């Protein structure tokens, strides 16, 4: 079939929510054009997601909106667990200076985040947003371009894309198109969500409060100067908004209190059984749904975009091997499933029913949270290391593998900058002061940059991190995940030929096959 060149596009993104637009910006950074198709003509104006962590702030930095997000967000203290009388059972404190260079927890208004992302999108010539359209079909999956059909006010249209990213939410047409079905992780509850504006003296601690009350479990947080969010599990009988929020306001308060939104949600825990078919991928709520108890719903979707886009750009622009795309689901699905299950466990522990077992769970939780150091460790485990695979060389002496390196401020020619801005989009060998000749030869042979910790002028963060991980050198992927480690006293990365063959095998068949020493990092930046 002959395809009109005007209808060809490298990437079509279905859905212009935060995940879809972030994916488009990350692709644009790597020179990949995309068309984003969105059914709404403008940003949905009501609040939804309200929290993220420092890893997500770092991803927004990579998308080019890190400082803009700082301007619209507010650092938060973390999470408190309260009993039915609102007495503190445990605190999960979050630092103002996290591993990734930003506050560990931040509050924000989703429409403001979406406006920041849309403004950035409008400045990128590589991106085109088409609003007010209904996507009617994706596929079928063939060896050639993927056909995407959509309808707007002028009629029916089609695009032919080298890849399609389904960022189209829980009711994803893209998931249906690839034959994906939900794996149910067995959590379903009806909750009411209330967003309100008030200048009144609302009682809060500048973090998230989770009320572990078998009669009325709830969640509360301050979003910005005058915006607040309450969530309550539904029960029989009607209660007014003022009755529900009364514990947080003075008994006789009759001042301003505007309900911005009151709606009901069914919180579910699900993960799609497949995230890819050929060049069609699922991201965000199209791939996973989580209860909100650890604040990781939107975070997981942005991690999807960060993981996939650099790999897709390598394949589309630099001729990388198609097998690189296999690592997207292999890495992200177990990670997302872990986060969803953690939310389920937290949900059942804090709000899991009104029976005797629920009361016992809450007493055990309260006692466990008094164990020294437990709450600090629990906070660190929200985003676990990626599991072992072709791009993550885990092992007994490789505790850093699969984690993201820290992002301190560094100095280049006397100017302060964040580490990721220095490293750019390249694979990087981050090493101690004296890289071995073999590491230098490896870097030169594969086109990988080498950066000495002694030369970056940080505050000692990178050296301390390497020492704690008993590492002399690490290989960082473009998403700053540690791929491989040279342990202290080691001479080289282990089994370099194995991952070099993966990273340097081109599509098959080829008229002139490249050797294993050439490759998937083809044309990597010097």
Short mmCIF file of C-alpha atoms in Angstrom, two decimals, residues 47-274:
data_model
loop_
_atom_site.label_atom_id
_atom_site.label_comp_id
_atom_site.label_asym_id
_atom_site.label_seq_id
_atom_site.Cartn_x
_atom_site.Cartn_y
_atom_site.Cartn_z
CA UNK A 47 -7.74 18.86 39.94
CA UNK A 48 -6.74 15.20 39.90
CA UNK A 49 -3.13 14.17 40.73
CA UNK A 50 -1.65 16.31 43.51
CA UNK A 51 1.67 14.72 44.57
CA UNK A 52 4.93 13.45 43.13
CA UNK A 53 8.45 12.62 44.30
CA UNK A 54 11.98 13.82 43.50
CA UNK A 55 12.56 11.16 40.85
CA UNK A 56 9.57 12.50 38.92
CA UNK A 57 10.82 16.07 39.33
CA UNK A 58 14.07 14.86 37.77
CA UNK A 59 12.14 13.37 34.84
CA UNK A 60 10.34 16.69 34.36
CA UNK A 61 13.80 18.31 34.34
CA UNK A 62 14.79 15.92 31.52
CA UNK A 63 11.64 17.00 29.66
CA UNK A 64 12.77 20.61 29.96
CA UNK A 65 10.29 21.86 32.60
CA UNK A 66 12.14 21.24 35.87
CA UNK A 67 12.36 24.88 36.94
CA UNK A 68 8.82 25.60 35.79
CA UNK A 69 7.55 22.74 37.94
CA UNK A 70 9.51 24.05 40.92
CA UNK A 71 7.68 27.35 40.53
CA UNK A 72 4.20 25.77 40.74
CA UNK A 73 4.88 23.07 43.36
CA UNK A 74 5.28 23.05 47.13
CA UNK A 75 7.58 20.74 49.12
CA UNK A 76 5.70 18.48 51.55
CA UNK A 77 6.75 16.91 54.84
CA UNK A 78 5.74 13.37 53.89
CA UNK A 79 3.03 11.05 55.28
CA UNK A 80 1.48 10.69 58.73
CA UNK A 81 -0.71 7.84 59.90
CA UNK A 82 -3.45 8.96 62.30
CA UNK A 83 -5.80 6.87 64.41
CA UNK A 84 -9.57 7.42 64.60
CA UNK A 85 -9.04 10.30 67.05
CA UNK A 86 -6.45 11.89 64.76
CA UNK A 87 -3.54 10.99 67.02
CA UNK A 88 -0.25 10.39 65.20
CA UNK A 89 0.71 6.70 64.97
CA UNK A 90 3.68 7.11 62.63
CA UNK A 91 5.44 9.64 60.41
CA UNK A 92 7.17 8.92 57.11
CA UNK A 93 9.30 12.05 56.82
CA UNK A 94 10.49 13.27 53.44
CA UNK A 95 13.60 15.39 52.99
CA UNK A 96 13.75 18.77 51.27
CA UNK A 97 16.92 17.57 49.54
CA UNK A 98 16.35 14.18 47.92
CA UNK A 99 18.57 11.74 46.04
CA UNK A 100 17.55 13.26 42.70
CA UNK A 101 18.31 16.89 43.59
CA UNK A 102 14.80 18.00 44.52
CA UNK A 103 12.43 17.73 47.53
CA UNK A 104 11.48 14.11 48.12
CA UNK A 105 7.78 14.98 48.07
CA UNK A 106 5.99 17.86 46.34
CA UNK A 107 2.36 18.96 46.09
CA UNK A 108 0.93 20.53 42.93
CA UNK A 109 -2.25 21.18 41.00
CA UNK A 110 -2.50 18.93 37.93
CA UNK A 111 -4.04 21.56 35.61
CA UNK A 112 -1.07 23.84 36.39
CA UNK A 113 1.37 21.01 35.59
CA UNK A 114 -0.45 20.30 32.34
CA UNK A 115 -0.27 23.97 31.37
CA UNK A 116 3.49 23.98 31.98
CA UNK A 117 3.86 20.86 29.81
CA UNK A 118 1.59 22.18 27.04
CA UNK A 119 3.49 25.50 26.95
CA UNK A 120 6.77 23.59 26.55
CA UNK A 121 5.22 21.41 23.85
CA UNK A 122 4.11 24.46 21.87
CA UNK A 123 7.74 25.67 21.72
CA UNK A 124 9.06 22.42 20.20
CA UNK A 125 8.97 22.22 16.44
CA UNK A 126 9.27 18.43 16.69
CA UNK A 127 5.83 18.18 18.37
CA UNK A 128 2.33 18.73 17.02
CA UNK A 129 -0.76 18.59 19.22
CA UNK A 130 -4.10 17.91 17.54
CA UNK A 131 -6.96 18.49 19.98
CA UNK A 132 -10.66 17.82 19.61
CA UNK A 133 -10.11 14.50 17.84
CA UNK A 134 -11.41 10.99 18.47
CA UNK A 135 -8.98 8.16 17.78
CA UNK A 136 -10.99 5.38 16.14
CA UNK A 137 -8.37 2.72 15.45
CA UNK A 138 -4.79 1.62 16.05
CA UNK A 139 -3.16 -1.10 14.00
CA UNK A 140 -3.34 -3.81 13.00
CA UNK A 141 0.15 -4.81 14.08
CA UNK A 142 2.24 -5.46 10.98
CA UNK A 143 5.89 -5.43 10.05
CA UNK A 144 5.49 -1.98 8.54
CA UNK A 145 4.18 1.36 9.84
CA UNK A 146 1.27 1.34 12.29
CA UNK A 147 -2.00 2.83 11.00
CA UNK A 148 -3.82 5.24 13.34
CA UNK A 149 -7.26 6.53 12.35
CA UNK A 150 -9.04 9.46 13.92
CA UNK A 151 -12.03 11.73 13.41
CA UNK A 152 -12.36 15.49 13.85
CA UNK A 153 -14.75 18.22 12.73
CA UNK A 154 -13.53 17.95 9.15
CA UNK A 155 -13.96 14.19 8.80
CA UNK A 156 -11.94 10.98 9.04
CA UNK A 157 -8.13 10.91 8.83
CA UNK A 158 -5.27 8.46 9.07
CA UNK A 159 -1.62 8.59 10.11
CA UNK A 160 1.09 6.02 9.56
CA UNK A 161 3.62 5.89 12.38
CA UNK A 162 6.83 4.05 13.06
CA UNK A 163 5.66 3.74 16.67
CA UNK A 164 2.49 4.44 18.65
CA UNK A 165 2.38 5.28 22.36
CA UNK A 166 -0.95 4.59 24.03
CA UNK A 167 -1.26 7.17 26.82
CA UNK A 168 -5.05 7.08 26.64
CA UNK A 169 -6.01 6.16 30.19
CA UNK A 170 -7.82 3.36 31.94
CA UNK A 171 -10.33 2.86 29.12
CA UNK A 172 -7.50 2.68 26.59
CA UNK A 173 -8.44 1.95 22.98
CA UNK A 174 -4.75 1.22 22.40
CA UNK A 175 -4.74 -1.52 25.03
CA UNK A 176 -7.76 -3.08 23.36
CA UNK A 177 -6.04 -2.83 19.97
CA UNK A 178 -3.03 -4.90 21.12
CA UNK A 179 -5.23 -7.46 22.89
CA UNK A 180 -4.18 -6.47 26.39
CA UNK A 181 -6.34 -7.41 29.38
CA UNK A 182 -6.18 -6.48 33.04
CA UNK A 183 -4.52 -8.56 35.73
CA UNK A 184 -6.64 -7.84 38.81
CA UNK A 185 -4.59 -7.35 42.00
CA UNK A 186 -7.75 -7.54 44.12
CA UNK A 187 -8.43 -4.11 45.50
CA UNK A 188 -11.60 -2.17 44.77
CA UNK A 189 -13.16 0.52 46.97
CA UNK A 190 -15.50 3.47 46.38
CA UNK A 191 -14.23 6.80 47.68
CA UNK A 192 -15.42 10.39 47.52
CA UNK A 193 -12.83 13.06 46.68
CA UNK A 194 -13.30 16.69 47.74
CA UNK A 195 -11.17 19.59 46.54
CA UNK A 196 -11.87 22.89 48.26
CA UNK A 197 -10.58 26.46 48.44
CA UNK A 198 -10.54 28.27 51.79
CA UNK A 199 -8.49 30.85 53.64
CA UNK A 200 -9.74 29.50 56.96
CA UNK A 201 -7.49 28.06 59.72
CA UNK A 202 -7.41 24.47 58.43
CA UNK A 203 -5.46 22.17 60.74
CA UNK A 204 -2.63 20.52 58.78
CA UNK A 205 1.04 19.57 59.11
CA UNK A 206 2.19 20.45 55.54
CA UNK A 207 2.17 16.82 54.45
CA UNK A 208 -0.35 14.03 53.84
CA UNK A 209 -2.51 12.69 56.67
CA UNK A 210 -3.90 9.17 56.37
CA UNK A 211 -6.68 8.52 58.91
CA UNK A 212 -6.68 4.83 59.84
CA UNK A 213 -10.25 4.74 61.11
CA UNK A 214 -12.31 1.58 60.51
CA UNK A 215 -15.50 3.66 60.53
CA UNK A 216 -14.28 6.51 58.35
CA UNK A 217 -10.86 6.06 56.70
CA UNK A 218 -9.68 9.20 54.97
CA UNK A 219 -6.81 11.11 53.43
CA UNK A 220 -6.09 14.83 53.73
CA UNK A 221 -3.46 17.21 52.36
CA UNK A 222 -2.85 20.88 51.57
CA UNK A 223 -2.10 21.32 47.87
CA UNK A 224 -1.19 25.01 47.72
CA UNK A 225 -1.78 28.23 49.66
CA UNK A 226 -5.55 27.85 49.78
CA UNK A 227 -6.38 24.54 48.07
CA UNK A 228 -7.03 21.37 50.10
CA UNK A 229 -7.84 17.76 49.22
CA UNK A 230 -9.92 15.31 51.28
CA UNK A 231 -10.66 11.68 50.34
CA UNK A 232 -13.06 9.44 52.27
CA UNK A 233 -14.17 5.86 51.76
CA UNK A 234 -17.89 5.75 51.03
CA UNK A 235 -20.31 4.16 53.47
CA UNK A 236 -24.05 3.88 53.83
CA UNK A 237 -25.86 7.11 54.57
CA UNK A 238 -25.41 10.66 53.34
CA UNK A 239 -22.98 13.14 54.87
CA UNK A 240 -22.44 16.72 53.81
CA UNK A 241 -19.03 18.04 52.83
CA UNK A 242 -18.92 20.26 55.91
CA UNK A 243 -19.66 17.25 58.14
CA UNK A 244 -16.84 15.27 56.52
CA UNK A 245 -14.20 18.01 56.81
CA UNK A 246 -15.31 19.25 60.24
CA UNK A 247 -12.38 17.62 62.16
CA UNK A 248 -9.95 19.87 60.28
CA UNK A 249 -11.77 23.17 60.91
CA UNK A 250 -12.65 25.11 64.07
CA UNK A 251 -16.03 23.96 65.45
CA UNK A 252 -17.78 27.25 64.76
CA UNK A 253 -16.04 28.17 61.50
CA UNK A 254 -18.48 29.73 59.03
CA UNK A 255 -16.06 31.56 56.77
CA UNK A 256 -15.24 31.03 53.12
CA UNK A 257 -15.21 27.42 51.91
CA UNK A 258 -15.65 26.78 48.19
CA UNK A 259 -15.94 23.22 46.91
CA UNK A 260 -13.98 23.15 43.67
CA UNK A 261 -14.80 19.53 42.94
CA UNK A 262 -16.67 16.73 44.66
CA UNK A 263 -16.66 13.40 42.86
CA UNK A 264 -16.63 9.67 43.47
CA UNK A 265 -13.93 7.26 42.35
CA UNK A 266 -13.55 3.52 42.40
CA UNK A 267 -9.94 2.85 43.43
CA UNK A 268 -8.65 -0.26 41.68
CA UNK A 269 -5.37 -2.19 41.47
CA UNK A 270 -4.67 -3.58 38.00
CA UNK A 271 -1.75 -4.18 35.64
CA UNK A 272 -2.11 -4.93 31.93
CA UNK A 273 -0.92 -8.41 30.96
CA UNK A 274 0.96 -7.03 27.96
#
